PDB file of C-alpha atoms in Angstrom:
ATOM      1  CA  GLU A   1     187.932 -86.526 -21.045  1.00 79.00           C
ATOM      2  CA  PRO A   2     189.671 -82.993 -21.186  1.00 81.00           C
ATOM      3  CA  GLU A   3     193.101 -83.497 -20.007  1.00 92.00           C
ATOM      4  CA  VAL A   4     196.058 -81.238 -19.325  1.00 97.00           C
ATOM      5  CA  THR A   5     199.521 -82.526 -21.841  1.00 96.00           C
ATOM      6  CA  GLN A   6     203.055 -82.260 -20.588  1.00 97.00           C
ATOM      7  CA  THR A   7     206.141 -82.167 -22.775  1.00 97.00           C
ATOM      8  CA  PRO A   8     208.491 -83.616 -21.902  1.00 97.00           C
ATOM      9  CA  SER A   9     208.157 -86.130 -19.464  1.00 96.00           C
ATOM     10  CA  HIS A  10     211.785 -86.948 -18.890  1.00 97.00           C
ATOM     11  CA  GLN A  11     214.741 -84.357 -19.232  1.00 97.00           C
ATOM     12  CA  VAL A  12     217.820 -84.563 -18.266  1.00 98.00           C
ATOM     13  CA  THR A  13     220.466 -81.614 -18.577  1.00 97.00           C
ATOM     14  CA  GLN A  14     223.660 -80.061 -17.339  1.00 97.00           C
ATOM     15  CA  MET A  15     223.247 -77.916 -14.262  1.00 97.00           C
ATOM     16  CA  GLY A  16     223.590 -74.175 -15.504  1.00 97.00           C
ATOM     17  CA  GLN A  17     221.724 -75.475 -18.673  1.00 97.00           C
ATOM     18  CA  GLU A  18     218.351 -73.324 -19.960  1.00 98.00           C
ATOM     19  CA  VAL A  19     215.038 -75.938 -19.632  1.00 98.00           C
ATOM     20  CA  ILE A  20     211.669 -75.304 -20.605  1.00 98.00           C
ATOM     21  CA  LEU A  21     208.793 -77.326 -20.030  1.00 98.00           C
ATOM     22  CA  ARG A  22     205.371 -77.055 -21.826  1.00 97.00           C
ATOM     23  CA  CYS A  23     202.018 -77.685 -20.817  1.00 97.00           C
ATOM     24  CA  VAL A  24     198.579 -77.644 -22.649  1.00 97.00           C
ATOM     25  CA  PRO A  25     196.016 -76.757 -20.474  1.00 96.00           C
ATOM     26  CA  ILE A  26     192.213 -77.914 -20.783  1.00 95.00           C
ATOM     27  CA  SER A  27     190.757 -75.143 -23.428  1.00 91.00           C
ATOM     28  CA  ASN A  28     188.040 -73.626 -21.772  1.00 89.00           C
ATOM     29  CA  HIS A  29     190.273 -73.373 -18.264  1.00 92.00           C
ATOM     30  CA  LEU A  30     191.125 -69.594 -17.004  1.00 90.00           C
ATOM     31  CA  TYR A  31     193.968 -70.483 -14.615  1.00 92.00           C
ATOM     32  CA  PHE A  32     197.004 -71.669 -15.188  1.00 95.00           C
ATOM     33  CA  TYR A  33     199.700 -73.226 -12.265  1.00 96.00           C
ATOM     34  CA  TRP A  34     202.763 -74.747 -11.933  1.00 98.00           C
ATOM     35  CA  TYR A  35     204.002 -77.028  -9.149  1.00 97.00           C
ATOM     36  CA  ARG A  36     206.835 -79.083  -8.519  1.00 97.00           C
ATOM     37  CA  GLN A  37     207.481 -81.909  -6.024  1.00 95.00           C
ATOM     38  CA  ILE A  38     211.213 -82.876  -5.036  1.00 94.00           C
ATOM     39  CA  LEU A  39     211.162 -86.906  -4.572  1.00 89.00           C
ATOM     40  CA  GLY A  40     209.931 -87.992  -1.022  1.00 83.00           C
ATOM     41  CA  GLN A  41     208.469 -84.371  -0.427  1.00 87.00           C
ATOM     42  CA  LYS A  42     205.259 -82.527  -0.620  1.00 89.00           C
ATOM     43  CA  VAL A  43     203.775 -81.244  -3.703  1.00 93.00           C
ATOM     44  CA  GLU A  44     204.587 -77.326  -3.764  1.00 95.00           C
ATOM     45  CA  PHE A  45     203.310 -74.657  -5.387  1.00 95.00           C
ATOM     46  CA  LEU A  46     205.331 -72.428  -7.517  1.00 97.00           C
ATOM     47  CA  VAL A  47     203.011 -69.759  -9.967  1.00 97.00           C
ATOM     48  CA  SER A  48     199.947 -69.221 -11.034  1.00 94.00           C
ATOM     49  CA  PHE A  49     198.920 -67.119 -13.871  1.00 94.00           C
ATOM     50  CA  TYR A  50     195.767 -65.579 -15.288  1.00 91.00           C
ATOM     51  CA  ASN A  51     194.983 -63.212 -18.044  1.00 89.00           C
ATOM     52  CA  ASN A  52     198.408 -63.040 -19.061  1.00 90.00           C
ATOM     53  CA  GLU A  53     199.836 -62.495 -16.435  1.00 93.00           C
ATOM     54  CA  ILE A  54     201.011 -63.857 -13.260  1.00 94.00           C
ATOM     55  CA  SER A  55     198.923 -63.739 -10.153  1.00 92.00           C
ATOM     56  CA  GLU A  56     200.653 -65.220  -7.419  1.00 92.00           C
ATOM     57  CA  LYS A  57     204.450 -67.095  -7.161  1.00 94.00           C
ATOM     58  CA  SER A  58     205.765 -68.633  -4.308  1.00 94.00           C
ATOM     59  CA  GLU A  59     209.524 -67.812  -2.807  1.00 93.00           C
ATOM     60  CA  ILE A  60     210.989 -70.749  -4.943  1.00 94.00           C
ATOM     61  CA  PHE A  61     209.562 -68.790  -7.798  1.00 96.00           C
ATOM     62  CA  ASP A  62     213.137 -66.656  -8.265  1.00 93.00           C
ATOM     63  CA  ASP A  63     214.827 -64.627 -11.024  1.00 94.00           C
ATOM     64  CA  GLN A  64     215.432 -68.047 -12.327  1.00 96.00           C
ATOM     65  CA  PHE A  65     212.350 -68.921 -13.129  1.00 97.00           C
ATOM     66  CA  SER A  66     209.416 -67.445 -15.753  1.00 97.00           C
ATOM     67  CA  VAL A  67     206.288 -68.659 -17.214  1.00 97.00           C
ATOM     68  CA  GLU A  68     204.622 -67.800 -20.777  1.00 94.00           C
ATOM     69  CA  ARG A  69     201.512 -68.682 -22.448  1.00 92.00           C
ATOM     70  CA  PRO A  70     202.871 -67.836 -25.892  1.00 85.00           C
ATOM     71  CA  ASP A  71     200.295 -68.978 -28.255  1.00 85.00           C
ATOM     72  CA  GLY A  72     196.820 -68.864 -26.591  1.00 78.00           C
ATOM     73  CA  SER A  73     197.272 -72.795 -25.932  1.00 86.00           C
ATOM     74  CA  ASN A  74     200.854 -73.662 -24.565  1.00 93.00           C
ATOM     75  CA  PHE A  75     201.632 -72.632 -21.303  1.00 96.00           C
ATOM     76  CA  THR A  76     205.284 -72.697 -20.494  1.00 97.00           C
ATOM     77  CA  LEU A  77     208.113 -73.076 -17.861  1.00 98.00           C
ATOM     78  CA  LYS A  78     211.857 -72.048 -18.291  1.00 98.00           C
ATOM     79  CA  ILE A  79     214.471 -72.421 -15.967  1.00 97.00           C
ATOM     80  CA  ARG A  80     217.287 -70.132 -17.165  1.00 96.00           C
ATOM     81  CA  SER A  81     220.038 -71.798 -15.271  1.00 95.00           C
ATOM     82  CA  THR A  82     219.156 -74.876 -13.606  1.00 97.00           C
ATOM     83  CA  LYS A  83     220.645 -75.774 -10.314  1.00 96.00           C
ATOM     84  CA  LEU A  84     220.741 -79.733  -8.738  1.00 97.00           C
ATOM     85  CA  GLU A  85     218.199 -78.393  -6.708  1.00 96.00           C
ATOM     86  CA  ASP A  86     215.456 -78.000  -9.524  1.00 97.00           C
ATOM     87  CA  SER A  87     215.334 -82.162  -9.910  1.00 97.00           C
ATOM     88  CA  ALA A  88     212.077 -82.525  -9.441  1.00 97.00           C
ATOM     89  CA  MET A  89     208.757 -83.747 -11.006  1.00 97.00           C
ATOM     90  CA  TYR A  90     206.948 -80.276 -12.374  1.00 98.00           C
ATOM     91  CA  PHE A  91     203.128 -80.604 -12.701  1.00 98.00           C
ATOM     92  CA  CYS A  92     201.017 -78.349 -14.831  1.00 98.00           C
ATOM     93  CA  ALA A  93     197.207 -77.352 -13.796  1.00 97.00           C
ATOM     94  CA  SER A  94     194.757 -75.520 -14.714  1.00 95.00           C
ATOM     95  CA  SER A  95     191.448 -74.724 -13.546  1.00 93.00           C
ATOM     96  CA  GLU A  96     188.234 -73.373 -14.645  1.00 88.00           C
ATOM     97  CA  THR A  97     187.878 -70.703 -12.268  1.00 74.00           C
ATOM     98  CA  GLY A  98     189.434 -69.195  -9.316  1.00 57.00           C
ATOM     99  CA  GLY A  99     186.598 -67.595  -7.969  1.00 59.00           C
ATOM    100  CA  SER A 100     183.398 -69.223  -5.750  1.00 66.00           C
ATOM    101  CA  GLY A 101     183.664 -72.550  -4.672  1.00 78.00           C
ATOM    102  CA  ALA A 102     186.508 -74.978  -4.774  1.00 87.00           C
ATOM    103  CA  ASN A 103     189.184 -74.391  -7.003  1.00 88.00           C
ATOM    104  CA  VAL A 104     188.955 -77.924  -8.446  1.00 93.00           C
ATOM    105  CA  LEU A 105     192.826 -78.009 -10.473  1.00 95.00           C
ATOM    106  CA  THR A 106     193.365 -80.675 -13.134  1.00 96.00           C
ATOM    107  CA  PHE A 107     196.724 -81.813 -13.245  1.00 97.00           C
ATOM    108  CA  GLY A 108     199.074 -82.798 -15.941  1.00 97.00           C
ATOM    109  CA  ALA A 109     201.248 -86.165 -15.780  1.00 96.00           C
ATOM    110  CA  GLY A 110     204.175 -84.124 -14.691  1.00 97.00           C
ATOM    111  CA  SER A 111     207.731 -83.428 -16.392  1.00 98.00           C
ATOM    112  CA  ARG A 112     210.571 -85.023 -14.581  1.00 97.00           C
ATOM    113  CA  LEU A 113     213.438 -83.057 -14.546  1.00 98.00           C
ATOM    114  CA  THR A 114     217.117 -84.425 -13.540  1.00 98.00           C
ATOM    115  CA  VAL A 115     219.742 -81.799 -13.186  1.00 97.00           C
ATOM    116  CA  LEU A 116     223.063 -83.563 -13.239  1.00 97.00           C
TER     117      LEU A 116
ATOM    118  CA  ASP B   1     205.437 -74.168   5.390  1.00 55.00           C
ATOM    119  CA  GLN B   2     203.265 -77.004   7.073  1.00 66.00           C
ATOM    120  CA  GLN B   3     199.691 -75.237   6.776  1.00 92.00           C
ATOM    121  CA  VAL B   4     198.081 -78.978   5.769  1.00 96.00           C
ATOM    122  CA  LYS B   5     199.851 -81.965   7.558  1.00 95.00           C
ATOM    123  CA  GLN B   6     199.099 -85.520   6.795  1.00 96.00           C
ATOM    124  CA  ASN B   7     200.777 -87.121  10.132  1.00 92.00           C
ATOM    125  CA  SER B   8     200.563 -90.936   8.449  1.00 94.00           C
ATOM    126  CA  PRO B   9     203.117 -91.867   5.564  1.00 94.00           C
ATOM    127  CA  SER B  10     201.200 -94.894   4.824  1.00 96.00           C
ATOM    128  CA  LEU B  11     198.337 -97.169   5.550  1.00 97.00           C
ATOM    129  CA  SER B  12     197.193-100.674   4.779  1.00 98.00           C
ATOM    130  CA  VAL B  13     194.185-102.087   5.143  1.00 98.00           C
ATOM    131  CA  GLN B  14     192.400-105.187   3.860  1.00 98.00           C
ATOM    132  CA  GLU B  15     190.042-105.112   0.489  1.00 98.00           C
ATOM    133  CA  GLY B  16     186.618-104.439   1.184  1.00 97.00           C
ATOM    134  CA  ARG B  17     187.206-102.661   5.046  1.00 98.00           C
ATOM    135  CA  ILE B  18     187.411 -99.101   5.306  1.00 98.00           C
ATOM    136  CA  SER B  19     190.018 -96.789   4.953  1.00 98.00           C
ATOM    137  CA  ILE B  20     190.471 -93.422   6.990  1.00 98.00           C
ATOM    138  CA  LEU B  21     192.738 -91.034   5.841  1.00 98.00           C
ATOM    139  CA  ASN B  22     193.482 -87.820   7.970  1.00 98.00           C
ATOM    140  CA  CYS B  23     194.668 -84.653   7.228  1.00 98.00           C
ATOM    141  CA  ASP B  24     195.285 -81.765  10.068  1.00 98.00           C
ATOM    142  CA  TYR B  25     195.399 -77.994   9.180  1.00 97.00           C
ATOM    143  CA  THR B  26     196.836 -74.844  11.126  1.00 95.00           C
ATOM    144  CA  ASN B  27     195.247 -72.020   8.863  1.00 93.00           C
ATOM    145  CA  SER B  28     191.787 -70.655  10.100  1.00 93.00           C
ATOM    146  CA  MET B  29     191.331 -69.064   6.702  1.00 92.00           C
ATOM    147  CA  PHE B  30     190.891 -71.911   4.844  1.00 94.00           C
ATOM    148  CA  ASP B  31     187.268 -72.363   2.970  1.00 92.00           C
ATOM    149  CA  TYR B  32     187.879 -75.313   0.852  1.00 95.00           C
ATOM    150  CA  PHE B  33     189.601 -78.824   1.172  1.00 97.00           C
ATOM    151  CA  LEU B  34     190.141 -80.813  -1.389  1.00 97.00           C
ATOM    152  CA  TRP B  35     191.491 -84.533  -1.713  1.00 98.00           C
ATOM    153  CA  TYR B  36     193.246 -85.992  -4.345  1.00 98.00           C
ATOM    154  CA  LYS B  37     194.719 -89.244  -5.584  1.00 97.00           C
ATOM    155  CA  LYS B  38     197.721 -89.919  -7.038  1.00 95.00           C
ATOM    156  CA  TYR B  39     199.498 -93.111  -8.846  1.00 94.00           C
ATOM    157  CA  PRO B  40     203.218 -93.138  -9.992  1.00 89.00           C
ATOM    158  CA  ALA B  41     204.077 -92.012 -13.305  1.00 86.00           C
ATOM    159  CA  GLU B  42     200.551 -89.743 -13.380  1.00 91.00           C
ATOM    160  CA  GLY B  43     199.894 -86.329 -11.994  1.00 93.00           C
ATOM    161  CA  PRO B  44     197.528 -85.728  -8.962  1.00 95.00           C
ATOM    162  CA  THR B  45     193.646 -86.215  -9.695  1.00 96.00           C
ATOM    163  CA  PHE B  46     190.560 -84.910  -8.065  1.00 96.00           C
ATOM    164  CA  LEU B  47     188.596 -86.808  -5.591  1.00 97.00           C
ATOM    165  CA  ILE B  48     186.246 -84.809  -3.532  1.00 97.00           C
ATOM    166  CA  SER B  49     186.078 -81.452  -1.799  1.00 97.00           C
ATOM    167  CA  ILE B  50     184.139 -80.097   1.266  1.00 97.00           C
ATOM    168  CA  SER B  51     183.725 -76.725   1.959  1.00 96.00           C
ATOM    169  CA  SER B  52     184.761 -75.228   5.366  1.00 96.00           C
ATOM    170  CA  ILE B  53     180.758 -74.429   5.988  1.00 96.00           C
ATOM    171  CA  LYS B  54     179.721 -78.316   5.787  1.00 97.00           C
ATOM    172  CA  ASP B  55     181.097 -81.229   8.027  1.00 97.00           C
ATOM    173  CA  LYS B  56     180.454 -83.915   5.537  1.00 98.00           C
ATOM    174  CA  ASN B  57     180.452 -84.746   2.041  1.00 98.00           C
ATOM    175  CA  GLU B  58     179.989 -87.904   0.281  1.00 98.00           C
ATOM    176  CA  ASP B  59     180.262 -89.102  -3.404  1.00 97.00           C
ATOM    177  CA  GLY B  60     179.640 -92.856  -3.995  1.00 97.00           C
ATOM    178  CA  ARG B  61     182.226 -94.666  -1.532  1.00 98.00           C
ATOM    179  CA  PHE B  62     184.397 -91.676  -0.710  1.00 98.00           C
ATOM    180  CA  THR B  63     182.984 -89.564   1.923  1.00 98.00           C
ATOM    181  CA  VAL B  64     185.377 -86.554   3.632  1.00 98.00           C
ATOM    182  CA  PHE B  65     184.434 -85.165   6.961  1.00 98.00           C
ATOM    183  CA  LEU B  66     185.251 -81.971   8.338  1.00 98.00           C
ATOM    184  CA  ASN B  67     185.683 -81.047  12.168  1.00 97.00           C
ATOM    185  CA  LYS B  68     186.518 -77.383  11.939  1.00 96.00           C
ATOM    186  CA  SER B  69     186.990 -76.671  15.527  1.00 96.00           C
ATOM    187  CA  ALA B  70     189.666 -79.209  15.670  1.00 97.00           C
ATOM    188  CA  LYS B  71     191.339 -78.068  12.366  1.00 97.00           C
ATOM    189  CA  HIS B  72     190.801 -81.732  11.035  1.00 98.00           C
ATOM    190  CA  LEU B  73     189.516 -83.494   7.906  1.00 97.00           C
ATOM    191  CA  SER B  74     189.450 -87.129   7.101  1.00 98.00           C
ATOM    192  CA  LEU B  75     188.658 -89.084   4.017  1.00 98.00           C
ATOM    193  CA  HIS B  76     187.064 -92.517   4.429  1.00 98.00           C
ATOM    194  CA  ILE B  77     186.346 -95.120   1.434  1.00 98.00           C
ATOM    195  CA  VAL B  78     184.244 -97.512   2.240  1.00 97.00           C
ATOM    196  CA  PRO B  79     184.475-100.305   1.043  1.00 98.00           C
ATOM    197  CA  SER B  80     188.394-100.175   0.083  1.00 98.00           C
ATOM    198  CA  GLN B  81     189.444-101.937  -3.431  1.00 98.00           C
ATOM    199  CA  PRO B  82     192.764-102.807  -4.546  1.00 97.00           C
ATOM    200  CA  GLY B  83     192.507-100.403  -7.240  1.00 97.00           C
ATOM    201  CA  ASP B  84     192.360 -97.341  -4.587  1.00 98.00           C
ATOM    202  CA  SER B  85     195.953 -98.087  -3.835  1.00 98.00           C
ATOM    203  CA  ALA B  86     197.711 -94.540  -4.673  1.00 97.00           C
ATOM    204  CA  VAL B  87     198.832 -91.942  -2.705  1.00 96.00           C
ATOM    205  CA  TYR B  88     196.329 -89.550  -1.370  1.00 98.00           C
ATOM    206  CA  PHE B  89     196.995 -86.012  -1.009  1.00 97.00           C
ATOM    207  CA  CYS B  90     194.808 -83.309   1.108  1.00 97.00           C
ATOM    208  CA  ALA B  91     194.633 -79.694   0.007  1.00 97.00           C
ATOM    209  CA  ALA B  92     193.665 -76.903   1.270  1.00 96.00           C
ATOM    210  CA  SER B  93     192.796 -72.951  -0.209  1.00 92.00           C
ATOM    211  CA  ALA B  94     191.543 -69.784   0.761  1.00 90.00           C
ATOM    212  CA  ARG B  95     190.058 -66.921  -1.274  1.00 85.00           C
ATOM    213  CA  GLU B  96     192.415 -64.844   0.843  1.00 81.00           C
ATOM    214  CA  TYR B  97     195.310 -66.362  -0.707  1.00 79.00           C
ATOM    215  CA  GLY B  98     194.276 -66.429  -4.415  1.00 79.00           C
ATOM    216  CA  ASN B  99     192.782 -69.982  -3.859  1.00 82.00           C
ATOM    217  CA  LYS B 100     195.937 -71.960  -4.877  1.00 89.00           C
ATOM    218  CA  LEU B 101     196.490 -75.056  -3.514  1.00 93.00           C
ATOM    219  CA  VAL B 102     198.431 -76.179  -0.442  1.00 94.00           C
ATOM    220  CA  PHE B 103     199.280 -79.669  -0.270  1.00 95.00           C
ATOM    221  CA  GLY B 104     200.139 -81.930   2.687  1.00 95.00           C
ATOM    222  CA  ALA B 105     202.784 -84.287   2.531  1.00 94.00           C
ATOM    223  CA  GLY B 106     200.555 -87.489   1.077  1.00 96.00           C
ATOM    224  CA  THR B 107     199.572 -90.586   2.468  1.00 97.00           C
ATOM    225  CA  ILE B 108     200.134 -93.898   0.913  1.00 97.00           C
ATOM    226  CA  LEU B 109     197.608 -95.972   0.951  1.00 98.00           C
ATOM    227  CA  ARG B 110     197.777 -99.874  -0.014  1.00 98.00           C
ATOM    228  CA  VAL B 111     194.426-102.329   0.051  1.00 98.00           C
ATOM    229  CA  LYS B 112     195.475-105.657   0.244  1.00 97.00           C
ATOM    230  CA  SER B 113     193.377-108.618  -1.620  1.00 93.00           C
TER     231      SER B 113
END
């Protein structure tokens, strides 16, 4: 069964360092997402990406965050200068369509980011 | 942002019995509702969805009921199995909001054998 793969599974970084989280979405999917879950809290939407541009972003997704699809298969989330409160599990997801019908997202296993 | 609420943090059920997981929402613009299951160290996996124009959708042991007037939906699992033990997330989407999923806080289901 097709799956979304994420790397690394766990990253520990110092506050202020840049972090790049990588994702390989399902190959025929057109819509890509990043969500995060801070320990004990709900899964929160960060950003959606379609046709090589951001289609929507949340208030969390400030100037410290950026996304890129550098080579047609990878989808990356970059945090320029990490803060303690960025510690969370980051989930990448993709979906076949953002149009009619339920938008069923397929999620990766997540990348746990720990900022010290 | 409290648009999707799951007020029960946890639920414990005996194997073979019915599990009922509840979800409430506030935004009448939502047009699809989805349930996801999450095991530790894995991402959420899709279980079942329902359109806002339906009141029931069934898939094997899983049935979702939607009460639009009450802005309430529930997921029924019958019979419950120990492998169903996981965190269950309710999610909703609206075409007007780009179809992104808005998640509830999740309910931990424990099925005891």
